[in-house]
Structures are given as C-alpha cells and as structure tokens.
C-alpha cells in the first residue's frame, strides 16, 4: 500500500471518533460470534489483520484466544489499546501493514479480515494472500469479509467467481455466502463472507 493510502487511514482515525465510522459497529461482528459459539473456530492463536478500534480482537480475547491485532493507523491502535485496557484483556496490538506481516511462519490457528482485502490494490492481492497463508499453521482457518459486486461496479467489489479464482490456489473454500449488512451509518451494504482452510498444495 502506498504511503499516501497509509496516511489517509490515520487521518480518518485522528479526525473522527470510531463510533462515527460506518465500519465500527461497537460490537463484534455477528458471523465472528457465530463461528466461535458454534465451535467451528476454537480458542487458539488468532490474528486480526485490520483491527480498527479493536472490537473484534477484544471479543476474541474475552473468549480465551491469544490474539494479535494490527492496523495501519497508529491512532486506531492507540484507541484499541485503551479499550482493551478498560476491559482488562491482553492483546498484542501492532501498527503494521497487512502486506508485510511481522510474524513468523505458521504462527496462527485463525486469521480474520473484516474489510482489509477490498482495500488492497490489484497488484498487491497475491502478496496479501501469500502473507496470510504463510502465517497460518497447517490446516489453519482464514475468514474473509469483502465488498460484493452488488454494491455497484468498482475495482474492489468482487463476484463469487473472482474470490474463488484469487484464493483457491492457497485455501480450501469451506463456504462462501453473499450477505447484506446494516453498517454503522444505517446503510445496508453487501458482502461476501468466506470461510477457508489453508491448503497443503503450496
């Protein structure tokens, strides 16, 4: 990602309170709760690839996960650390880019992405995917949520076929769902939710 793009996210978090941002819901994402409550994702070492204000990693830590969480905005990470301190949970927060993950190989059981991938420039998509693949343990789980083409034509609005083409060389796709979501600005947007497992073919 360019430094211009990096600075843009930090400017947003410096200018606005998290609760005023559409993607900051103030509660963990429904589907994440379902994955944990169902036992499909069991406590282990987890990575949030773009944590924002920290709501999702805080939820995971409360559920017994050992969590690392990164964001490219130092202001977002500062806020997330404050929220974690208030509820007395320990999380390894880092200011970093998901294109250069600062972790050793095969470190995590579970990685999740609520809104990172659809901001990755086209030329960097494979780098992103390979990075997630690298840090996951064998048979590790990756959960992705990204913009759907139903929101209108755009370079970062995906079809099901595009998602499969991008990821299936690296992951076994368990399921892919097309879902509406009422975001924090009371606007319904459409997303693909994708649950996948690290493949052994690479």
mmCIF file of N, CA and C in Angstrom, residues 13-120:
data_model
loop_
_atom_site.group_PDB
_atom_site.id
_atom_site.type_symbol
_atom_site.label_atom_id
_atom_site.label_comp_id
_atom_site.label_asym_id
_atom_site.label_seq_id
_atom_site.Cartn_x
_atom_site.Cartn_y
_atom_site.Cartn_z
ATOM 1 N N UNK A 13 -8.844 8.274 11.423
ATOM 2 C CA UNK A 13 -8.968 7.957 12.849
ATOM 3 C C UNK A 13 -8.559 9.117 13.751
ATOM 4 N N UNK A 14 -7.749 10.023 13.244
ATOM 5 C CA UNK A 14 -7.446 11.234 14.009
ATOM 6 C C UNK A 14 -8.605 12.231 13.961
ATOM 7 N N UNK A 15 -9.319 12.225 12.857
ATOM 8 C CA UNK A 15 -10.361 13.241 12.661
ATOM 9 C C UNK A 15 -11.698 12.836 13.274
ATOM 10 N N UNK A 16 -12.018 11.542 13.240
ATOM 11 C CA UNK A 16 -13.344 11.086 13.659
ATOM 12 C C UNK A 16 -13.253 10.142 14.855
ATOM 13 N N UNK A 17 -14.261 10.194 15.700
ATOM 14 C CA UNK A 17 -14.410 9.198 16.747
ATOM 15 C C UNK A 17 -14.816 7.871 16.107
ATOM 16 N N UNK A 18 -14.319 6.746 16.605
ATOM 17 C CA UNK A 18 -14.633 5.463 15.973
ATOM 18 C C UNK A 18 -16.120 5.192 15.817
ATOM 19 N N UNK A 19 -16.919 5.595 16.799
ATOM 20 C CA UNK A 19 -18.351 5.305 16.715
ATOM 21 C C UNK A 19 -19.039 6.021 15.559
ATOM 22 N N UNK A 20 -18.398 7.008 14.967
ATOM 23 C CA UNK A 20 -18.989 7.720 13.831
ATOM 24 C C UNK A 20 -18.600 7.102 12.486
ATOM 25 N N UNK A 21 -17.751 6.093 12.494
ATOM 26 C CA UNK A 21 -17.292 5.462 11.256
ATOM 27 C C UNK A 21 -18.187 4.274 10.911
ATOM 28 N N UNK A 22 -18.599 4.138 9.655
ATOM 29 C CA UNK A 22 -19.577 3.110 9.279
ATOM 30 C C UNK A 22 -19.167 1.694 9.643
ATOM 31 N N UNK A 23 -17.881 1.388 9.557
ATOM 32 C CA UNK A 23 -17.425 0.016 9.790
ATOM 33 C C UNK A 23 -17.181 -0.295 11.259
ATOM 34 N N UNK A 24 -17.245 0.710 12.114
ATOM 35 C CA UNK A 24 -17.057 0.491 13.547
ATOM 36 C C UNK A 24 -18.431 0.344 14.202
ATOM 37 N N UNK A 25 -18.835 -0.886 14.464
ATOM 38 C CA UNK A 25 -20.190 -1.147 14.946
ATOM 39 C C UNK A 25 -20.313 -1.072 16.465
ATOM 40 N N UNK A 26 -19.192 -1.068 17.173
ATOM 41 C CA UNK A 26 -19.252 -1.041 18.627
ATOM 42 C C UNK A 26 -19.569 -2.385 19.252
ATOM 43 N N UNK A 27 -19.620 -3.432 18.460
ATOM 44 C CA UNK A 27 -19.864 -4.800 18.937
ATOM 45 C C UNK A 27 -19.199 -5.749 17.953
ATOM 46 N N UNK A 28 -18.878 -6.965 18.389
ATOM 47 C CA UNK A 28 -18.228 -7.901 17.467
ATOM 48 C C UNK A 28 -19.151 -8.268 16.318
ATOM 49 N N UNK A 29 -18.553 -8.560 15.195
ATOM 50 C CA UNK A 29 -19.336 -8.944 14.018
ATOM 51 C C UNK A 29 -20.107 -10.230 14.294
ATOM 52 N N UNK A 30 -21.363 -10.228 13.874
ATOM 53 C CA UNK A 30 -22.271 -11.357 14.108
ATOM 54 C C UNK A 30 -21.652 -12.688 13.706
ATOM 55 N N UNK A 31 -21.085 -12.736 12.520
ATOM 56 C CA UNK A 31 -20.588 -14.009 11.999
ATOM 57 C C UNK A 31 -19.382 -14.497 12.797
ATOM 58 N N UNK A 32 -18.590 -13.593 13.339
ATOM 59 C CA UNK A 32 -17.467 -13.998 14.184
ATOM 60 C C UNK A 32 -17.978 -14.665 15.455
ATOM 61 N N UNK A 33 -18.994 -14.086 16.049
ATOM 62 C CA UNK A 33 -19.613 -14.671 17.240
ATOM 63 C C UNK A 33 -20.160 -16.056 16.920
ATOM 64 N N UNK A 34 -20.801 -16.199 15.768
ATOM 65 C CA UNK A 34 -21.358 -17.497 15.374
ATOM 66 C C UNK A 34 -20.267 -18.545 15.194
ATOM 67 N N UNK A 35 -19.161 -18.162 14.584
ATOM 68 C CA UNK A 35 -18.063 -19.110 14.373
ATOM 69 C C UNK A 35 -17.482 -19.590 15.699
ATOM 70 N N UNK A 36 -17.366 -18.688 16.655
ATOM 71 C CA UNK A 36 -16.813 -19.053 17.959
ATOM 72 C C UNK A 36 -17.823 -19.849 18.771
ATOM 73 N N UNK A 37 -19.062 -19.379 18.834
ATOM 74 C CA UNK A 37 -20.079 -20.051 19.643
ATOM 75 C C UNK A 37 -20.389 -21.455 19.129
ATOM 76 N N UNK A 38 -20.287 -21.651 17.822
ATOM 77 C CA UNK A 38 -20.565 -22.969 17.240
ATOM 78 C C UNK A 38 -19.417 -23.949 17.449
ATOM 79 N N UNK A 39 -18.260 -23.447 17.829
ATOM 80 C CA UNK A 39 -17.089 -24.289 17.984
ATOM 81 C C UNK A 39 -16.299 -24.493 16.709
ATOM 82 N N UNK A 40 -16.769 -23.917 15.592
ATOM 83 C CA UNK A 40 -16.007 -24.064 14.344
ATOM 84 C C UNK A 40 -14.628 -23.430 14.471
ATOM 85 N N UNK A 41 -14.548 -22.322 15.185
ATOM 86 C CA UNK A 41 -13.263 -21.698 15.490
ATOM 87 C C UNK A 41 -13.046 -21.814 16.994
ATOM 88 N N UNK A 42 -12.105 -22.670 17.374
ATOM 89 C CA UNK A 42 -11.847 -22.938 18.789
ATOM 90 C C UNK A 42 -10.715 -22.043 19.290
ATOM 91 N N UNK A 43 -10.686 -21.764 20.595
ATOM 92 C CA UNK A 43 -9.621 -20.925 21.145
ATOM 93 C C UNK A 43 -8.233 -21.420 20.758
ATOM 94 N N UNK A 44 -7.396 -20.481 20.377
ATOM 95 C CA UNK A 44 -6.036 -20.742 19.933
ATOM 96 C C UNK A 44 -5.391 -19.398 19.676
ATOM 97 N N UNK A 45 -4.419 -19.370 18.801
ATOM 98 C CA UNK A 45 -3.751 -18.118 18.476
ATOM 99 C C UNK A 45 -4.417 -17.495 17.256
ATOM 100 N N UNK A 46 -4.902 -16.258 17.398
ATOM 101 C CA UNK A 46 -5.700 -15.611 16.359
ATOM 102 C C UNK A 46 -5.077 -14.288 15.944
ATOM 103 N N UNK A 47 -5.304 -13.935 14.678
ATOM 104 C CA UNK A 47 -4.771 -12.694 14.106
ATOM 105 C C UNK A 47 -5.886 -11.895 13.452
ATOM 106 N N UNK A 48 -6.049 -10.644 13.894
ATOM 107 C CA UNK A 48 -6.937 -9.689 13.229
ATOM 108 C C UNK A 48 -6.074 -8.826 12.319
ATOM 109 N N UNK A 49 -6.359 -8.872 11.014
ATOM 110 C CA UNK A 49 -5.499 -8.229 10.023
ATOM 111 C C UNK A 49 -5.699 -6.728 9.905
ATOM 112 N N UNK A 50 -6.822 -6.211 10.375
ATOM 113 C CA UNK A 50 -7.046 -4.749 10.362
ATOM 114 C C UNK A 50 -8.040 -4.446 11.475
ATOM 115 N N UNK A 51 -7.528 -4.239 12.669
ATOM 116 C CA UNK A 51 -8.362 -4.265 13.870
ATOM 117 C C UNK A 51 -9.171 -3.005 14.103
ATOM 118 N N UNK A 52 -8.804 -1.880 13.481
ATOM 119 C CA UNK A 52 -9.533 -0.651 13.743
ATOM 120 C C UNK A 52 -9.566 -0.346 15.232
ATOM 121 N N UNK A 53 -10.753 -0.080 15.751
ATOM 122 C CA UNK A 53 -10.909 0.302 17.154
ATOM 123 C C UNK A 53 -10.843 -0.868 18.117
ATOM 124 N N UNK A 54 -10.667 -2.083 17.605
ATOM 125 C CA UNK A 54 -10.371 -3.217 18.471
ATOM 126 C C UNK A 54 -11.533 -4.047 18.960
ATOM 127 N N UNK A 55 -12.740 -3.804 18.468
ATOM 128 C CA UNK A 55 -13.906 -4.516 18.989
ATOM 129 C C UNK A 55 -13.804 -6.025 18.794
ATOM 130 N N UNK A 56 -13.415 -6.455 17.596
ATOM 131 C CA UNK A 56 -13.359 -7.896 17.321
ATOM 132 C C UNK A 56 -12.240 -8.604 18.085
ATOM 133 N N UNK A 57 -11.009 -8.088 18.107
ATOM 134 C CA UNK A 57 -9.985 -8.788 18.892
ATOM 135 C C UNK A 57 -10.264 -8.791 20.390
ATOM 136 N N UNK A 58 -10.907 -7.756 20.907
ATOM 137 C CA UNK A 58 -11.271 -7.748 22.324
ATOM 138 C C UNK A 58 -12.267 -8.869 22.611
ATOM 139 N N UNK A 59 -13.240 -9.041 21.721
ATOM 140 C CA UNK A 59 -14.189 -10.149 21.877
ATOM 141 C C UNK A 59 -13.456 -11.486 21.889
ATOM 142 N N UNK A 60 -12.521 -11.662 20.950
ATOM 143 C CA UNK A 60 -11.786 -12.925 20.866
ATOM 144 C C UNK A 60 -10.965 -13.170 22.135
ATOM 145 N N UNK A 61 -10.316 -12.136 22.633
ATOM 146 C CA UNK A 61 -9.526 -12.287 23.858
ATOM 147 C C UNK A 61 -10.408 -12.689 25.038
ATOM 148 N N UNK A 62 -11.595 -12.112 25.129
ATOM 149 C CA UNK A 62 -12.530 -12.476 26.194
ATOM 150 C C UNK A 62 -12.947 -13.935 26.102
ATOM 151 N N UNK A 63 -12.923 -14.481 24.882
ATOM 152 C CA UNK A 63 -13.316 -15.870 24.657
ATOM 153 C C UNK A 63 -12.148 -16.846 24.820
ATOM 154 N N UNK A 64 -11.013 -16.344 25.246
ATOM 155 C CA UNK A 64 -9.903 -17.225 25.555
ATOM 156 C C UNK A 64 -8.865 -17.379 24.468
ATOM 157 N N UNK A 65 -8.945 -16.570 23.410
ATOM 158 C CA UNK A 65 -7.956 -16.619 22.341
ATOM 159 C C UNK A 65 -6.722 -15.806 22.720
ATOM 160 N N UNK A 66 -5.580 -16.236 22.227
ATOM 161 C CA UNK A 66 -4.340 -15.467 22.289
ATOM 162 C C UNK A 66 -4.292 -14.632 21.015
ATOM 163 N N UNK A 67 -4.498 -13.327 21.122
ATOM 164 C CA UNK A 67 -4.793 -12.500 19.954
ATOM 165 C C UNK A 67 -3.670 -11.520 19.643
ATOM 166 N N UNK A 68 -3.315 -11.461 18.370
ATOM 167 C CA UNK A 68 -2.509 -10.371 17.820
ATOM 168 C C UNK A 68 -3.405 -9.582 16.883
ATOM 169 N N UNK A 69 -3.286 -8.271 16.905
ATOM 170 C CA UNK A 69 -4.156 -7.423 16.092
ATOM 171 C C UNK A 69 -3.349 -6.256 15.555
ATOM 172 N N UNK A 70 -3.471 -6.027 14.262
ATOM 173 C CA UNK A 70 -2.703 -4.930 13.667
ATOM 174 C C UNK A 70 -3.608 -3.981 12.900
ATOM 175 N N UNK A 71 -3.130 -2.770 12.759
ATOM 176 C CA UNK A 71 -3.783 -1.776 11.916
ATOM 177 C C UNK A 71 -2.705 -0.826 11.410
ATOM 178 N N UNK A 72 -2.975 -0.232 10.272
ATOM 179 C CA UNK A 72 -2.004 0.682 9.676
ATOM 180 C C UNK A 72 -2.067 2.075 10.301
ATOM 181 N N UNK A 73 -3.148 2.336 11.054
ATOM 182 C CA UNK A 73 -3.329 3.632 11.714
ATOM 183 C C UNK A 73 -2.853 3.569 13.158
ATOM 184 N N UNK A 74 -1.887 4.399 13.506
ATOM 185 C CA UNK A 74 -1.429 4.409 14.898
ATOM 186 C C UNK A 74 -2.514 4.918 15.837
ATOM 187 N N UNK A 75 -3.375 5.809 15.345
ATOM 188 C CA UNK A 75 -4.463 6.322 16.176
ATOM 189 C C UNK A 75 -5.487 5.232 16.469
ATOM 190 N N UNK A 76 -5.808 4.415 15.474
ATOM 191 C CA UNK A 76 -6.730 3.303 15.689
ATOM 192 C C UNK A 76 -6.162 2.331 16.716
ATOM 193 N N UNK A 77 -4.890 2.009 16.593
ATOM 194 C CA UNK A 77 -4.257 1.082 17.533
ATOM 195 C C UNK A 77 -4.213 1.681 18.936
ATOM 196 N N UNK A 78 -3.945 2.958 19.032
ATOM 197 C CA UNK A 78 -3.957 3.633 20.339
ATOM 198 C C UNK A 78 -5.329 3.501 20.996
ATOM 199 N N UNK A 79 -6.380 3.739 20.219
ATOM 200 C CA UNK A 79 -7.741 3.635 20.749
ATOM 201 C C UNK A 79 -8.042 2.189 21.150
ATOM 202 N N UNK A 80 -7.658 1.235 20.297
ATOM 203 C CA UNK A 80 -7.915 -0.177 20.587
ATOM 204 C C UNK A 80 -7.221 -0.610 21.878
ATOM 205 N N UNK A 81 -6.001 -0.157 22.080
ATOM 206 C CA UNK A 81 -5.276 -0.478 23.315
ATOM 207 C C UNK A 81 -6.012 0.058 24.536
ATOM 208 N N UNK A 82 -6.554 1.269 24.426
ATOM 209 C CA UNK A 82 -7.296 1.858 25.539
ATOM 210 C C UNK A 82 -8.530 1.026 25.871
ATOM 211 N N UNK A 83 -9.242 0.573 24.830
ATOM 212 C CA UNK A 83 -10.445 -0.225 25.054
ATOM 213 C C UNK A 83 -10.104 -1.566 25.695
ATOM 214 N N UNK A 84 -9.017 -2.180 25.252
ATOM 215 C CA UNK A 84 -8.606 -3.460 25.832
ATOM 216 C C UNK A 84 -8.213 -3.291 27.300
ATOM 217 N N UNK A 85 -7.532 -2.197 27.607
ATOM 218 C CA UNK A 85 -7.137 -1.927 28.993
ATOM 219 C C UNK A 85 -8.365 -1.761 29.878
ATOM 220 N N UNK A 86 -9.387 -1.091 29.364
ATOM 221 C CA UNK A 86 -10.602 -0.844 30.150
ATOM 222 C C UNK A 86 -11.299 -2.137 30.546
ATOM 223 N N UNK A 87 -11.241 -3.143 29.675
ATOM 224 C CA UNK A 87 -11.934 -4.404 29.970
ATOM 225 C C UNK A 87 -10.956 -5.485 30.434
ATOM 226 N N UNK A 88 -9.701 -5.087 30.659
ATOM 227 C CA UNK A 88 -8.700 -5.966 31.264
ATOM 228 C C UNK A 88 -8.443 -7.228 30.442
ATOM 229 N N UNK A 89 -8.194 -7.049 29.153
ATOM 230 C CA UNK A 89 -7.766 -8.177 28.328
ATOM 231 C C UNK A 89 -6.410 -7.847 27.708
ATOM 232 N N UNK A 90 -5.632 -8.886 27.474
ATOM 233 C CA UNK A 90 -4.286 -8.735 26.924
ATOM 234 C C UNK A 90 -4.290 -9.090 25.441
ATOM 235 N N UNK A 91 -3.872 -8.145 24.605
ATOM 236 C CA UNK A 91 -3.809 -8.328 23.155
ATOM 237 C C UNK A 91 -2.504 -7.727 22.661
ATOM 238 N N UNK A 92 -1.873 -8.396 21.726
ATOM 239 C CA UNK A 92 -0.656 -7.873 21.111
ATOM 240 C C UNK A 92 -1.047 -6.960 19.952
ATOM 241 N N UNK A 93 -1.205 -5.672 20.222
ATOM 242 C CA UNK A 93 -1.557 -4.695 19.189
ATOM 243 C C UNK A 93 -0.292 -4.179 18.510
ATOM 244 N N UNK A 94 -0.362 -4.046 17.187
ATOM 245 C CA UNK A 94 0.780 -3.584 16.406
ATOM 246 C C UNK A 94 0.336 -2.583 15.351
ATOM 247 N N UNK A 95 1.141 -1.554 15.138
ATOM 248 C CA UNK A 95 0.959 -0.675 13.983
ATOM 249 C C UNK A 95 1.780 -1.280 12.852
ATOM 250 N N UNK A 96 1.090 -1.814 11.845
ATOM 251 C CA UNK A 96 1.780 -2.520 10.759
ATOM 252 C C UNK A 96 0.838 -2.636 9.571
ATOM 253 N N UNK A 97 1.397 -2.987 8.423
ATOM 254 C CA UNK A 97 0.593 -3.226 7.232
ATOM 255 C C UNK A 97 0.399 -4.720 7.023
ATOM 256 N N UNK A 98 -0.780 -5.085 6.580
ATOM 257 C CA UNK A 98 -1.068 -6.495 6.312
ATOM 258 C C UNK A 98 -0.332 -7.013 5.080
ATOM 259 N N UNK A 99 0.385 -6.153 4.374
ATOM 260 C CA UNK A 99 1.197 -6.608 3.244
ATOM 261 C C UNK A 99 2.591 -7.057 3.683
ATOM 262 N N UNK A 100 2.974 -6.743 4.906
ATOM 263 C CA UNK A 100 4.264 -7.185 5.449
ATOM 264 C C UNK A 100 4.024 -7.645 6.888
ATOM 265 N N UNK A 101 3.443 -8.805 7.020
ATOM 266 C CA UNK A 101 3.040 -9.289 8.337
ATOM 267 C C UNK A 101 4.273 -9.603 9.194
ATOM 268 N N UNK A 102 4.388 -8.962 10.354
ATOM 269 C CA UNK A 102 5.597 -9.094 11.184
ATOM 270 C C UNK A 102 5.538 -10.298 12.122
ATOM 271 N N UNK A 103 5.268 -11.462 11.552
ATOM 272 C CA UNK A 103 5.130 -12.677 12.345
ATOM 273 C C UNK A 103 5.904 -13.812 11.691
ATOM 274 N N UNK A 104 6.256 -14.790 12.497
ATOM 275 C CA UNK A 104 6.941 -15.957 11.953
ATOM 276 C C UNK A 104 5.948 -16.836 11.191
ATOM 277 N N UNK A 105 6.454 -17.721 10.377
ATOM 278 C CA UNK A 105 5.612 -18.624 9.598
ATOM 279 C C UNK A 105 4.896 -19.618 10.515
ATOM 280 N N UNK A 106 3.677 -19.971 10.114
ATOM 281 C CA UNK A 106 2.860 -20.976 10.803
ATOM 282 C C UNK A 106 2.662 -20.643 12.281
ATOM 283 N N UNK A 107 2.340 -19.389 12.553
ATOM 284 C CA UNK A 107 2.186 -18.934 13.939
ATOM 285 C C UNK A 107 0.743 -18.972 14.427
ATOM 286 N N UNK A 108 -0.238 -18.855 13.521
ATOM 287 C CA UNK A 108 -1.623 -18.652 13.938
ATOM 288 C C UNK A 108 -2.533 -19.815 13.536
ATOM 289 N N UNK A 109 -3.507 -20.082 14.419
ATOM 290 C CA UNK A 109 -4.549 -21.066 14.118
ATOM 291 C C UNK A 109 -5.665 -20.452 13.283
ATOM 292 N N UNK A 110 -5.875 -19.163 13.457
ATOM 293 C CA UNK A 110 -7.027 -18.488 12.850
ATOM 294 C C UNK A 110 -6.635 -17.060 12.510
ATOM 295 N N UNK A 111 -6.991 -16.628 11.313
ATOM 296 C CA UNK A 111 -6.821 -15.227 10.913
ATOM 297 C C UNK A 111 -8.143 -14.731 10.359
ATOM 298 N N UNK A 112 -8.441 -13.463 10.603
ATOM 299 C CA UNK A 112 -9.699 -12.929 10.082
ATOM 300 C C UNK A 112 -9.517 -11.514 9.561
ATOM 301 N N UNK A 113 -10.348 -11.212 8.569
ATOM 302 C CA UNK A 113 -10.249 -9.952 7.831
ATOM 303 C C UNK A 113 -11.645 -9.407 7.603
ATOM 304 N N UNK A 114 -11.998 -8.382 8.356
ATOM 305 C CA UNK A 114 -13.257 -7.674 8.141
ATOM 306 C C UNK A 114 -12.951 -6.354 7.441
ATOM 307 N N UNK A 115 -12.760 -6.413 6.134
ATOM 308 C CA UNK A 115 -12.636 -5.182 5.371
ATOM 309 C C UNK A 115 -11.245 -4.759 4.970
ATOM 310 N N UNK A 116 -10.256 -5.651 5.068
ATOM 311 C CA UNK A 116 -8.908 -5.310 4.576
ATOM 312 C C UNK A 116 -8.785 -5.553 3.079
ATOM 313 N N UNK A 117 -9.124 -6.768 2.672
ATOM 314 C CA UNK A 117 -8.775 -7.217 1.330
ATOM 315 C C UNK A 117 -9.348 -6.319 0.244
ATOM 316 N N UNK A 118 -10.547 -5.790 0.453
ATOM 317 C CA UNK A 118 -11.112 -4.956 -0.610
ATOM 318 C C UNK A 118 -10.464 -3.568 -0.681
ATOM 319 N N UNK A 119 -9.487 -3.304 0.174
ATOM 320 C CA UNK A 119 -8.681 -2.086 0.041
ATOM 321 C C UNK A 119 -7.271 -2.370 -0.479
ATOM 322 N N UNK A 120 -6.985 -3.619 -0.754
ATOM 323 C CA UNK A 120 -5.670 -3.982 -1.292
ATOM 324 C C UNK A 120 -5.651 -3.703 -2.790
#
